[in-house]
Amino acid sequence: MDAPSPSQPFLVFGAPVLHEDEIREVVDSLRSGWLGSGPKVARFEQDFAAYKGAGHPVAVGSCTAALHLSMLVAGIGPGDEVITTPLTFCSTINAILHAGATPVLADVDPVTMNIDPDAVRAAVGPATRAILPVHFAGRPCAIDALVDIAAEHDLRLIEDCAHAVEARVGGRPIGTFGDFGCFSFYVTKNVTTGEGGMVLARNEEDAARIKRLALHGLSADAWNRFGDQGYKHYFVVECGFKYNMMDIAAALGIHQLKRVDANLARRQAIWTQYDEALADLPLQCPAPAAEGTVHSRHLYTILVDEERAGISRDAFLEAMTVRGIGLGVHYLGVHEHPYYQERFGWRPDDHPASMAIGRRTVSLPLSPGLTDTDVARVVDAIGACLP
Ligand SMILES: *Cc1c(COP(=O)(O)O)cnc(C)c1O
């Protein structure tokens, strides 16, 4: 093996790419004195809905908040079951729990890593109220099949689009198939506001209620209350949450969104470089994108199987870190976490495909800010780590 080279800087996984435009816009917010939810949030919402071409947008503080409020507004609560994937971030599950409902897991397809519609069908029962799929790694899930299942059983469909802001199926944007599309603008996501999220609601009344719930359940938002139109009294009309987005965050989002397609093109190019460079190594690379879809290229996930690769996943993570390459793990199946196991009695082999992926998966750096030299460095490090 080559000796690790400490002379090169550590490649931070999921590093955001921010330009002068973002910096200027944030400074403009600071100088204006309007830091909270105001004109920039409104503009970001409009820009986002224009980018997606459909739906009623509500900017919120996170995708977790977006999922929680979507579930509440869908009328999901105690006694209701929501079917979702084990191969997701814990917040998908926590949002179901925050709504008072019970998560029911349906295993993923081992090739696409997305929730398997047959497993969803098998999981539907008398208490099922909704399906909450994730478009894993930016690859659209089998959304047409899920739309059909939801229609057959009169279920709500809430899409976790945290990885998939750019994704499309048959030209139609992801997040517009269900009743609600929920997006994340966390630091590592394809569009970032530092922390932030968005709901794209199919129906205008649902969006209005989400907006109200995101700001304490007040009848008028802060922008209307303190604007130059004169003081407006507000009333608490229901018990809401503190889930609004700040203008400082929206300032980033406005300019991030302008580069969303250019950044996707760059990640697509890096993806192709990885596909070509890793093809002959004893690793499993992501499946090719499906015909007629746009893949968001959010995570390039390889599977390191100890039998085949000659190194365990965890030893591989360690060896790459020593070489200055930051990696991600998306995800240990949610059914392998102790809290959910204790609460729901979930066992690792309940969902064997998610278990197998979760124990072998590694996400390679895929930031659009990576240079070709950075990508070559990642590829060389992988080669050097395999025995
Ligand atoms: C990041 C992520 C979330 C949560 O997003 P936040 O904006 O951090 O709340 C939810 N689901 C998935 C699949 C994610 O990757």
Short mmCIF file of C-alpha atoms and ligand atoms in Angstrom, two decimals:
data_model
loop_
_atom_site.label_atom_id
_atom_site.label_comp_id
_atom_site.label_asym_id
_atom_site.label_seq_id
_atom_site.Cartn_x
_atom_site.Cartn_y
_atom_site.Cartn_z
CA MET A 1 0.00 0.00 0.00
CA ASP A 2 1.13 3.56 -0.64
CA ALA A 3 1.75 5.59 2.50
CA PRO A 4 -1.04 8.07 3.22
CA SER A 5 -0.12 11.60 2.22
CA PRO A 6 -0.63 13.99 5.12
CA SER A 7 0.43 16.95 2.94
CA GLN A 8 -3.00 17.15 1.28
CA PRO A 9 -5.96 18.79 3.02
CA PHE A 10 -8.77 16.62 4.40
CA LEU A 11 -11.58 16.33 1.84
CA VAL A 12 -14.69 17.20 3.85
CA PHE A 13 -17.69 15.06 2.93
CA GLY A 14 -20.66 17.09 1.64
CA ALA A 15 -18.84 20.44 1.72
CA PRO A 16 -21.19 23.16 0.43
CA VAL A 17 -20.17 25.46 -2.43
CA LEU A 18 -21.06 29.08 -1.64
CA HIS A 19 -20.36 32.00 -3.96
CA GLU A 20 -20.08 35.77 -3.50
CA ASP A 21 -23.79 36.09 -4.43
CA GLU A 22 -24.82 34.17 -1.31
CA ILE A 23 -22.43 36.17 0.88
CA ARG A 24 -23.71 39.49 -0.53
CA GLU A 25 -27.35 38.47 -0.04
CA VAL A 26 -26.77 37.46 3.60
CA VAL A 27 -24.94 40.73 4.26
CA ASP A 28 -27.86 42.57 2.65
CA SER A 29 -30.21 40.89 5.14
CA LEU A 30 -27.95 41.83 8.03
CA ARG A 31 -27.73 45.47 6.90
CA SER A 32 -31.49 45.66 6.34
CA GLY A 33 -32.09 44.57 9.92
CA TRP A 34 -34.72 42.07 8.73
CA LEU A 35 -33.27 38.75 9.87
CA GLY A 36 -36.38 36.67 10.49
CA SER A 37 -39.08 35.45 8.11
CA GLY A 38 -39.66 38.21 5.58
CA PRO A 39 -39.30 39.17 1.93
CA LYS A 40 -36.44 36.79 1.16
CA VAL A 41 -38.35 33.79 2.46
CA ALA A 42 -41.28 34.81 0.26
CA ARG A 43 -38.96 35.18 -2.74
CA PHE A 44 -37.26 31.83 -2.11
CA GLU A 45 -40.67 30.13 -1.89
CA GLN A 46 -41.72 31.66 -5.22
CA ASP A 47 -38.41 30.75 -6.88
CA PHE A 48 -38.66 27.20 -5.57
CA ALA A 49 -42.22 26.69 -6.80
CA ALA A 50 -41.20 28.18 -10.17
CA TYR A 51 -38.26 25.75 -10.37
CA LYS A 52 -40.52 22.79 -9.58
CA GLY A 53 -43.26 24.12 -11.87
CA ALA A 54 -46.12 23.03 -9.58
CA GLY A 55 -47.37 22.99 -6.01
CA HIS A 56 -47.83 25.46 -3.17
CA PRO A 57 -44.55 26.13 -1.32
CA VAL A 58 -43.99 26.76 2.40
CA ALA A 59 -40.44 27.33 3.61
CA VAL A 60 -39.71 25.86 7.04
CA GLY A 61 -36.73 25.33 9.34
CA SER A 62 -35.91 21.77 8.23
CA CYS A 63 -37.12 18.80 6.24
CA THR A 64 -37.94 17.16 9.57
CA ALA A 65 -40.35 20.04 10.28
CA ALA A 66 -41.72 19.74 6.72
CA LEU A 67 -42.45 16.03 7.24
CA HIS A 68 -43.99 16.59 10.67
CA LEU A 69 -46.34 19.35 9.51
CA SER A 70 -47.30 17.49 6.34
CA MET A 71 -48.35 14.53 8.44
CA LEU A 72 -50.38 16.68 10.83
CA VAL A 73 -52.14 18.47 7.98
CA ALA A 74 -52.79 15.10 6.29
CA GLY A 75 -54.77 14.27 9.43
CA ILE A 76 -52.38 11.55 10.59
CA GLY A 77 -52.19 10.95 14.32
CA PRO A 78 -52.41 8.40 17.13
CA GLY A 79 -53.60 4.96 16.02
CA ASP A 80 -52.55 5.57 12.41
CA GLU A 81 -49.78 3.68 10.63
CA VAL A 82 -47.41 5.21 8.09
CA ILE A 83 -45.43 2.91 5.79
CA THR A 84 -41.85 3.98 5.10
CA THR A 85 -38.39 2.66 4.22
CA PRO A 86 -35.79 1.37 6.69
CA LEU A 87 -33.02 2.88 4.54
CA THR A 88 -33.41 6.50 5.59
CA PHE A 89 -32.28 9.13 8.04
CA CYS A 90 -33.82 8.81 11.50
CA SER A 91 -35.80 12.02 11.05
CA THR A 92 -38.19 10.32 8.60
CA ILE A 93 -39.16 7.97 11.43
CA ASN A 94 -39.07 10.63 14.14
CA ALA A 95 -41.44 12.86 12.16
CA ILE A 96 -43.97 10.00 12.08
CA LEU A 97 -43.56 9.60 15.84
CA HIS A 98 -43.88 13.37 16.44
CA ALA A 99 -47.25 13.21 14.68
CA GLY A 100 -48.25 10.49 17.17
CA ALA A 101 -48.47 7.81 14.47
CA THR A 102 -46.72 4.43 14.18
CA PRO A 103 -44.03 3.75 11.55
CA VAL A 104 -44.31 0.47 9.63
CA LEU A 105 -41.27 -0.49 7.59
CA ALA A 106 -41.28 -1.96 4.09
CA ASP A 107 -37.92 -3.23 2.80
CA VAL A 108 -36.05 -1.73 -0.15
CA ASP A 109 -35.26 -3.19 -3.55
CA PRO A 110 -31.61 -4.35 -3.26
CA VAL A 111 -30.68 -2.82 -6.64
CA THR A 112 -32.42 0.57 -6.58
CA MET A 113 -32.18 0.88 -2.77
CA ASN A 114 -35.67 2.44 -2.85
CA ILE A 115 -38.78 1.17 -1.05
CA ASP A 116 -40.18 -1.89 -2.82
CA PRO A 117 -43.83 -1.41 -3.88
CA ASP A 118 -44.52 -5.14 -3.29
CA ALA A 119 -43.29 -4.79 0.28
CA VAL A 120 -45.50 -1.70 0.67
CA ARG A 121 -48.52 -3.66 -0.59
CA ALA A 122 -47.77 -6.43 1.91
CA ALA A 123 -47.52 -3.89 4.75
CA VAL A 124 -50.88 -2.20 4.11
CA GLY A 125 -53.34 -2.97 6.90
CA PRO A 126 -56.54 -1.56 8.38
CA ALA A 127 -54.67 1.18 10.31
CA THR A 128 -52.52 2.32 7.35
CA ARG A 129 -53.14 6.00 6.52
CA ALA A 130 -50.10 7.07 4.50
CA ILE A 131 -47.02 6.04 2.55
CA LEU A 132 -43.82 8.01 3.12
CA PRO A 133 -41.23 7.03 0.48
CA VAL A 134 -37.70 8.45 0.25
CA HIS A 135 -36.10 9.09 -3.13
CA PHE A 136 -32.89 7.50 -1.92
CA ALA A 137 -29.58 9.06 -2.98
CA GLY A 138 -31.49 11.18 -5.51
CA ARG A 139 -32.84 8.23 -7.49
CA PRO A 140 -36.63 8.55 -7.91
CA CYS A 141 -38.46 5.71 -6.15
CA ALA A 142 -41.15 3.66 -7.97
CA ILE A 143 -43.49 6.59 -7.51
CA ASP A 144 -46.10 5.54 -10.11
CA ALA A 145 -46.63 2.21 -8.33
CA LEU A 146 -46.91 4.00 -4.96
CA VAL A 147 -49.43 6.48 -6.38
CA ASP A 148 -51.51 3.47 -7.49
CA ILE A 149 -51.29 1.75 -4.09
CA ALA A 150 -52.25 5.00 -2.34
CA ALA A 151 -55.27 5.41 -4.65
CA GLU A 152 -56.39 1.78 -4.19
CA HIS A 153 -56.32 1.99 -0.39
CA ASP A 154 -57.23 5.67 0.03
CA LEU A 155 -53.85 6.56 1.59
CA ARG A 156 -52.06 9.88 1.71
CA LEU A 157 -48.68 10.07 -0.03
CA ILE A 158 -45.93 12.20 1.50
CA GLU A 159 -42.63 12.24 -0.41
CA ASP A 160 -39.33 12.63 1.46
CA CYS A 161 -37.40 14.52 -1.23
CA ALA A 162 -34.41 15.41 0.98
CA HIS A 163 -32.04 13.90 -1.62
CA ALA A 164 -34.01 14.68 -4.72
CA VAL A 165 -34.59 18.37 -5.40
CA GLU A 166 -33.75 17.97 -9.12
CA ALA A 167 -35.26 14.52 -9.72
CA ARG A 168 -37.99 13.84 -12.26
CA VAL A 169 -40.02 10.92 -13.54
CA GLY A 170 -41.38 11.19 -17.07
CA GLY A 171 -40.63 14.92 -17.00
CA ARG A 172 -42.67 15.46 -13.84
CA PRO A 173 -40.78 16.84 -10.81
CA ILE A 174 -40.36 14.65 -7.74
CA GLY A 175 -42.33 16.07 -4.83
CA THR A 176 -45.39 16.77 -6.99
CA PHE A 177 -46.70 13.18 -7.18
CA GLY A 178 -47.87 12.99 -3.58
CA ASP A 179 -50.06 15.20 -1.41
CA PHE A 180 -46.87 16.74 -0.03
CA GLY A 181 -43.23 16.88 -1.16
CA CYS A 182 -40.73 17.60 1.64
CA PHE A 183 -37.27 19.00 0.85
CA SER A 184 -34.14 19.57 2.93
CA PHE A 185 -31.65 22.42 2.64
CA TYR A 186 -29.29 21.06 5.28
CA VAL A 187 -25.58 21.83 4.69
CA THR A 188 -24.76 18.62 2.82
CA LYS A 189 -27.86 18.61 0.57
CA ASN A 190 -27.90 19.59 -3.12
CA VAL A 191 -29.34 23.04 -2.30
CA THR A 192 -28.41 24.46 1.11
CA THR A 193 -29.62 27.26 3.34
CA GLY A 194 -27.47 26.06 6.27
CA GLU A 195 -30.56 24.64 7.93
CA GLY A 196 -33.87 24.70 6.13
CA GLY A 197 -36.67 22.83 4.45
CA MET A 198 -39.66 23.25 2.17
CA VAL A 199 -43.06 21.68 1.79
CA LEU A 200 -44.59 21.64 -1.66
CA ALA A 201 -48.28 20.99 -1.08
CA ARG A 202 -50.61 19.85 -3.84
CA ASN A 203 -53.45 21.85 -2.38
CA GLU A 204 -53.53 25.52 -1.42
CA GLU A 205 -55.52 25.16 1.82
CA ASP A 206 -53.03 22.56 3.08
CA ALA A 207 -50.16 24.96 2.34
CA ALA A 208 -51.92 27.77 4.21
CA ARG A 209 -52.40 25.55 7.24
CA ILE A 210 -48.76 24.40 7.17
CA LYS A 211 -47.68 28.04 7.04
CA ARG A 212 -49.82 28.81 10.07
CA LEU A 213 -48.62 25.75 12.03
CA ALA A 214 -45.00 26.68 11.25
CA LEU A 215 -45.44 29.97 13.12
CA HIS A 216 -47.16 29.13 16.41
CA GLY A 217 -50.60 28.77 14.83
CA LEU A 218 -50.91 32.54 14.41
CA SER A 219 -53.54 33.98 12.09
CA ALA A 220 -51.05 36.37 10.42
CA ASP A 221 -47.31 35.90 9.92
CA ALA A 222 -44.62 38.20 11.29
CA TRP A 223 -44.02 39.83 7.91
CA ASN A 224 -47.63 41.00 7.84
CA ARG A 225 -47.55 42.04 11.49
CA PHE A 226 -44.49 44.27 11.43
CA GLY A 227 -44.46 45.45 7.81
CA ASP A 228 -45.11 49.03 6.73
CA GLN A 229 -48.84 48.42 6.31
CA GLY A 230 -49.52 49.36 9.94
CA TYR A 231 -49.73 47.13 12.99
CA LYS A 232 -51.87 44.05 12.50
CA HIS A 233 -53.35 42.20 15.43
CA TYR A 234 -52.87 38.47 15.39
CA PHE A 235 -54.81 35.64 16.95
CA VAL A 236 -53.71 32.17 17.95
CA VAL A 237 -56.08 29.93 16.04
CA GLU A 238 -54.40 26.59 16.84
CA CYS A 239 -51.39 25.28 18.77
CA GLY A 240 -48.54 25.51 16.27
CA PHE A 241 -44.77 25.15 16.27
CA LYS A 242 -41.68 27.33 15.80
CA TYR A 243 -40.70 25.94 12.41
CA ASN A 244 -40.32 29.06 10.22
CA MET A 245 -37.32 29.77 7.97
CA MET A 246 -35.26 32.95 8.51
CA ASP A 247 -34.48 35.48 5.76
CA ILE A 248 -30.76 34.92 6.43
CA ALA A 249 -31.25 31.29 5.40
CA ALA A 250 -33.46 32.13 2.41
CA ALA A 251 -30.72 34.55 1.25
CA LEU A 252 -28.49 31.52 0.68
CA GLY A 253 -31.28 29.48 -0.92
CA ILE A 254 -32.17 32.11 -3.53
CA HIS A 255 -28.68 31.93 -5.05
CA GLN A 256 -28.14 28.21 -4.44
CA LEU A 257 -31.28 27.53 -6.45
CA LYS A 258 -29.94 29.51 -9.42
CA ARG A 259 -27.03 27.08 -9.70
CA VAL A 260 -28.98 23.90 -8.99
CA ASP A 261 -28.76 22.55 -12.55
CA ALA A 262 -25.13 23.57 -13.08
CA ASN A 263 -24.23 21.81 -9.82
CA LEU A 264 -26.16 18.72 -10.91
CA ALA A 265 -24.23 18.67 -14.18
CA ARG A 266 -20.94 18.79 -12.24
CA ARG A 267 -22.01 15.97 -9.88
CA GLN A 268 -23.16 13.97 -12.91
CA ALA A 269 -19.66 14.33 -14.41
CA ILE A 270 -18.03 13.23 -11.12
CA TRP A 271 -20.49 10.29 -10.99
CA THR A 272 -19.40 9.16 -14.46
CA GLN A 273 -15.73 9.44 -13.46
CA TYR A 274 -16.40 7.19 -10.44
CA ASP A 275 -18.41 4.71 -12.55
CA GLU A 276 -15.52 4.37 -14.99
CA ALA A 277 -12.70 4.32 -12.46
CA LEU A 278 -14.33 1.82 -10.07
CA ALA A 279 -15.88 -0.55 -12.63
CA ASP A 280 -13.17 -3.22 -12.31
CA LEU A 281 -12.75 -3.07 -8.52
CA PRO A 282 -14.38 -5.64 -6.19
CA LEU A 283 -17.04 -3.16 -5.05
CA GLN A 284 -20.70 -2.64 -5.94
CA CYS A 285 -21.37 0.72 -7.61
CA PRO A 286 -24.80 2.41 -7.83
CA ALA A 287 -27.25 1.04 -10.40
CA PRO A 288 -27.61 3.09 -13.62
CA ALA A 289 -30.44 5.64 -13.57
CA ALA A 290 -33.76 4.33 -14.88
CA GLU A 291 -34.94 5.24 -18.39
CA GLY A 292 -37.10 8.39 -18.52
CA THR A 293 -35.98 9.71 -15.12
CA VAL A 294 -33.69 12.45 -13.84
CA HIS A 295 -31.50 11.23 -10.96
CA SER A 296 -30.45 13.97 -8.52
CA ARG A 297 -26.98 12.43 -8.00
CA HIS A 298 -27.02 13.24 -4.29
CA LEU A 299 -25.07 10.26 -2.94
CA TYR A 300 -22.62 8.00 -4.75
CA THR A 301 -22.97 4.93 -2.55
CA ILE A 302 -20.67 1.94 -3.01
CA LEU A 303 -21.09 -1.35 -1.16
CA VAL A 304 -17.99 -2.81 0.47
CA ASP A 305 -18.64 -6.50 1.05
CA GLU A 306 -15.84 -8.03 3.13
CA GLU A 307 -15.91 -11.40 1.31
CA ARG A 308 -15.55 -9.77 -2.07
CA ALA A 309 -13.47 -6.68 -1.27
CA GLY A 310 -11.13 -8.33 1.22
CA ILE A 311 -11.67 -5.49 3.70
CA SER A 312 -14.58 -4.79 6.02
CA ARG A 313 -16.69 -1.67 5.51
CA ASP A 314 -15.56 -0.19 8.80
CA ALA A 315 -11.87 -0.90 8.11
CA PHE A 316 -12.36 0.74 4.70
CA LEU A 317 -13.89 3.86 6.33
CA GLU A 318 -10.90 4.01 8.66
CA ALA A 319 -8.32 3.55 5.90
CA MET A 320 -9.90 6.25 3.73
CA THR A 321 -10.08 8.70 6.63
CA VAL A 322 -6.38 8.15 7.30
CA ARG A 323 -5.82 9.10 3.65
CA GLY A 324 -7.68 12.36 4.15
CA ILE A 325 -10.93 11.38 2.43
CA GLY A 326 -14.16 12.20 4.32
CA LEU A 327 -16.91 9.65 3.70
CA GLY A 328 -20.55 9.22 4.68
CA VAL A 329 -22.70 6.24 5.70
CA HIS A 330 -26.28 6.37 4.36
CA TYR A 331 -27.66 4.59 6.28
CA LEU A 332 -27.57 1.94 8.94
CA GLY A 333 -31.14 0.60 8.63
CA VAL A 334 -33.41 2.42 11.05
CA HIS A 335 -34.48 -1.02 12.35
CA GLU A 336 -30.93 -1.50 13.68
CA HIS A 337 -31.10 1.47 16.08
CA PRO A 338 -31.65 0.59 19.74
CA TYR A 339 -34.42 3.11 20.44
CA TYR A 340 -36.72 1.81 17.69
CA GLN A 341 -35.81 -1.81 18.45
CA GLU A 342 -36.84 -1.37 22.06
CA ARG A 343 -39.99 0.55 21.21
CA PHE A 344 -41.23 -1.55 18.27
CA GLY A 345 -39.40 -4.86 18.64
CA TRP A 346 -37.76 -4.46 15.24
CA ARG A 347 -35.05 -7.03 14.38
CA PRO A 348 -32.17 -6.58 11.89
CA ASP A 349 -33.28 -9.42 9.60
CA ASP A 350 -36.89 -8.18 9.41
CA HIS A 351 -35.68 -6.19 6.38
CA PRO A 352 -32.72 -8.11 4.93
CA ALA A 353 -32.03 -5.89 1.90
CA SER A 354 -31.82 -2.73 4.04
CA MET A 355 -29.72 -4.58 6.61
CA ALA A 356 -27.27 -5.79 3.96
CA ILE A 357 -26.94 -2.33 2.40
CA GLY A 358 -26.71 -0.52 5.74
CA ARG A 359 -23.85 -2.72 6.91
CA ARG A 360 -21.82 -2.35 3.69
CA THR A 361 -22.57 1.12 2.37
CA VAL A 362 -20.11 3.99 1.97
CA SER A 363 -20.88 7.36 0.34
CA LEU A 364 -18.02 8.92 -1.62
CA PRO A 365 -17.44 12.69 -1.82
CA LEU A 366 -19.73 14.19 -4.49
CA SER A 367 -19.71 17.92 -3.85
CA PRO A 368 -19.86 19.99 -7.07
CA GLY A 369 -16.84 21.84 -5.68
CA LEU A 370 -14.59 18.79 -6.16
CA THR A 371 -11.90 19.24 -8.80
CA ASP A 372 -10.87 16.47 -11.18
CA THR A 373 -7.71 16.20 -9.06
CA ASP A 374 -9.84 15.66 -5.93
CA VAL A 375 -11.81 12.93 -7.69
CA ALA A 376 -8.58 11.25 -8.84
CA ARG A 377 -7.36 11.41 -5.24
CA VAL A 378 -10.51 9.63 -4.01
CA VAL A 379 -10.13 6.95 -6.70
CA ASP A 380 -6.43 6.43 -5.89
CA ALA A 381 -7.20 6.19 -2.17
CA ILE A 382 -9.87 3.53 -2.82
CA GLY A 383 -7.41 1.50 -4.89
CA ALA A 384 -4.79 1.80 -2.17
CA CYS A 385 -7.22 0.73 0.59
CA LEU A 386 -8.29 -2.48 -1.15
CA PRO A 387 -5.88 -5.37 -0.46
C1 LIG B 1 -31.40 15.14 5.59
C2 LIG B 1 -32.58 14.25 5.57
C3 LIG B 1 -33.75 14.54 6.30
C4 LIG B 1 -33.81 15.64 7.30
O1 LIG B 1 -33.52 16.87 6.79
P1 LIG B 1 -33.34 18.12 7.80
O2 LIG B 1 -33.51 19.30 6.89
O3 LIG B 1 -31.96 17.99 8.36
O4 LIG B 1 -34.39 18.02 8.83
C5 LIG B 1 -34.85 13.73 6.15
N1 LIG B 1 -34.81 12.67 5.33
C6 LIG B 1 -33.72 12.33 4.62
C7 LIG B 1 -33.77 11.16 3.71
C8 LIG B 1 -32.56 13.11 4.74
O5 LIG B 1 -31.46 12.78 4.06
#
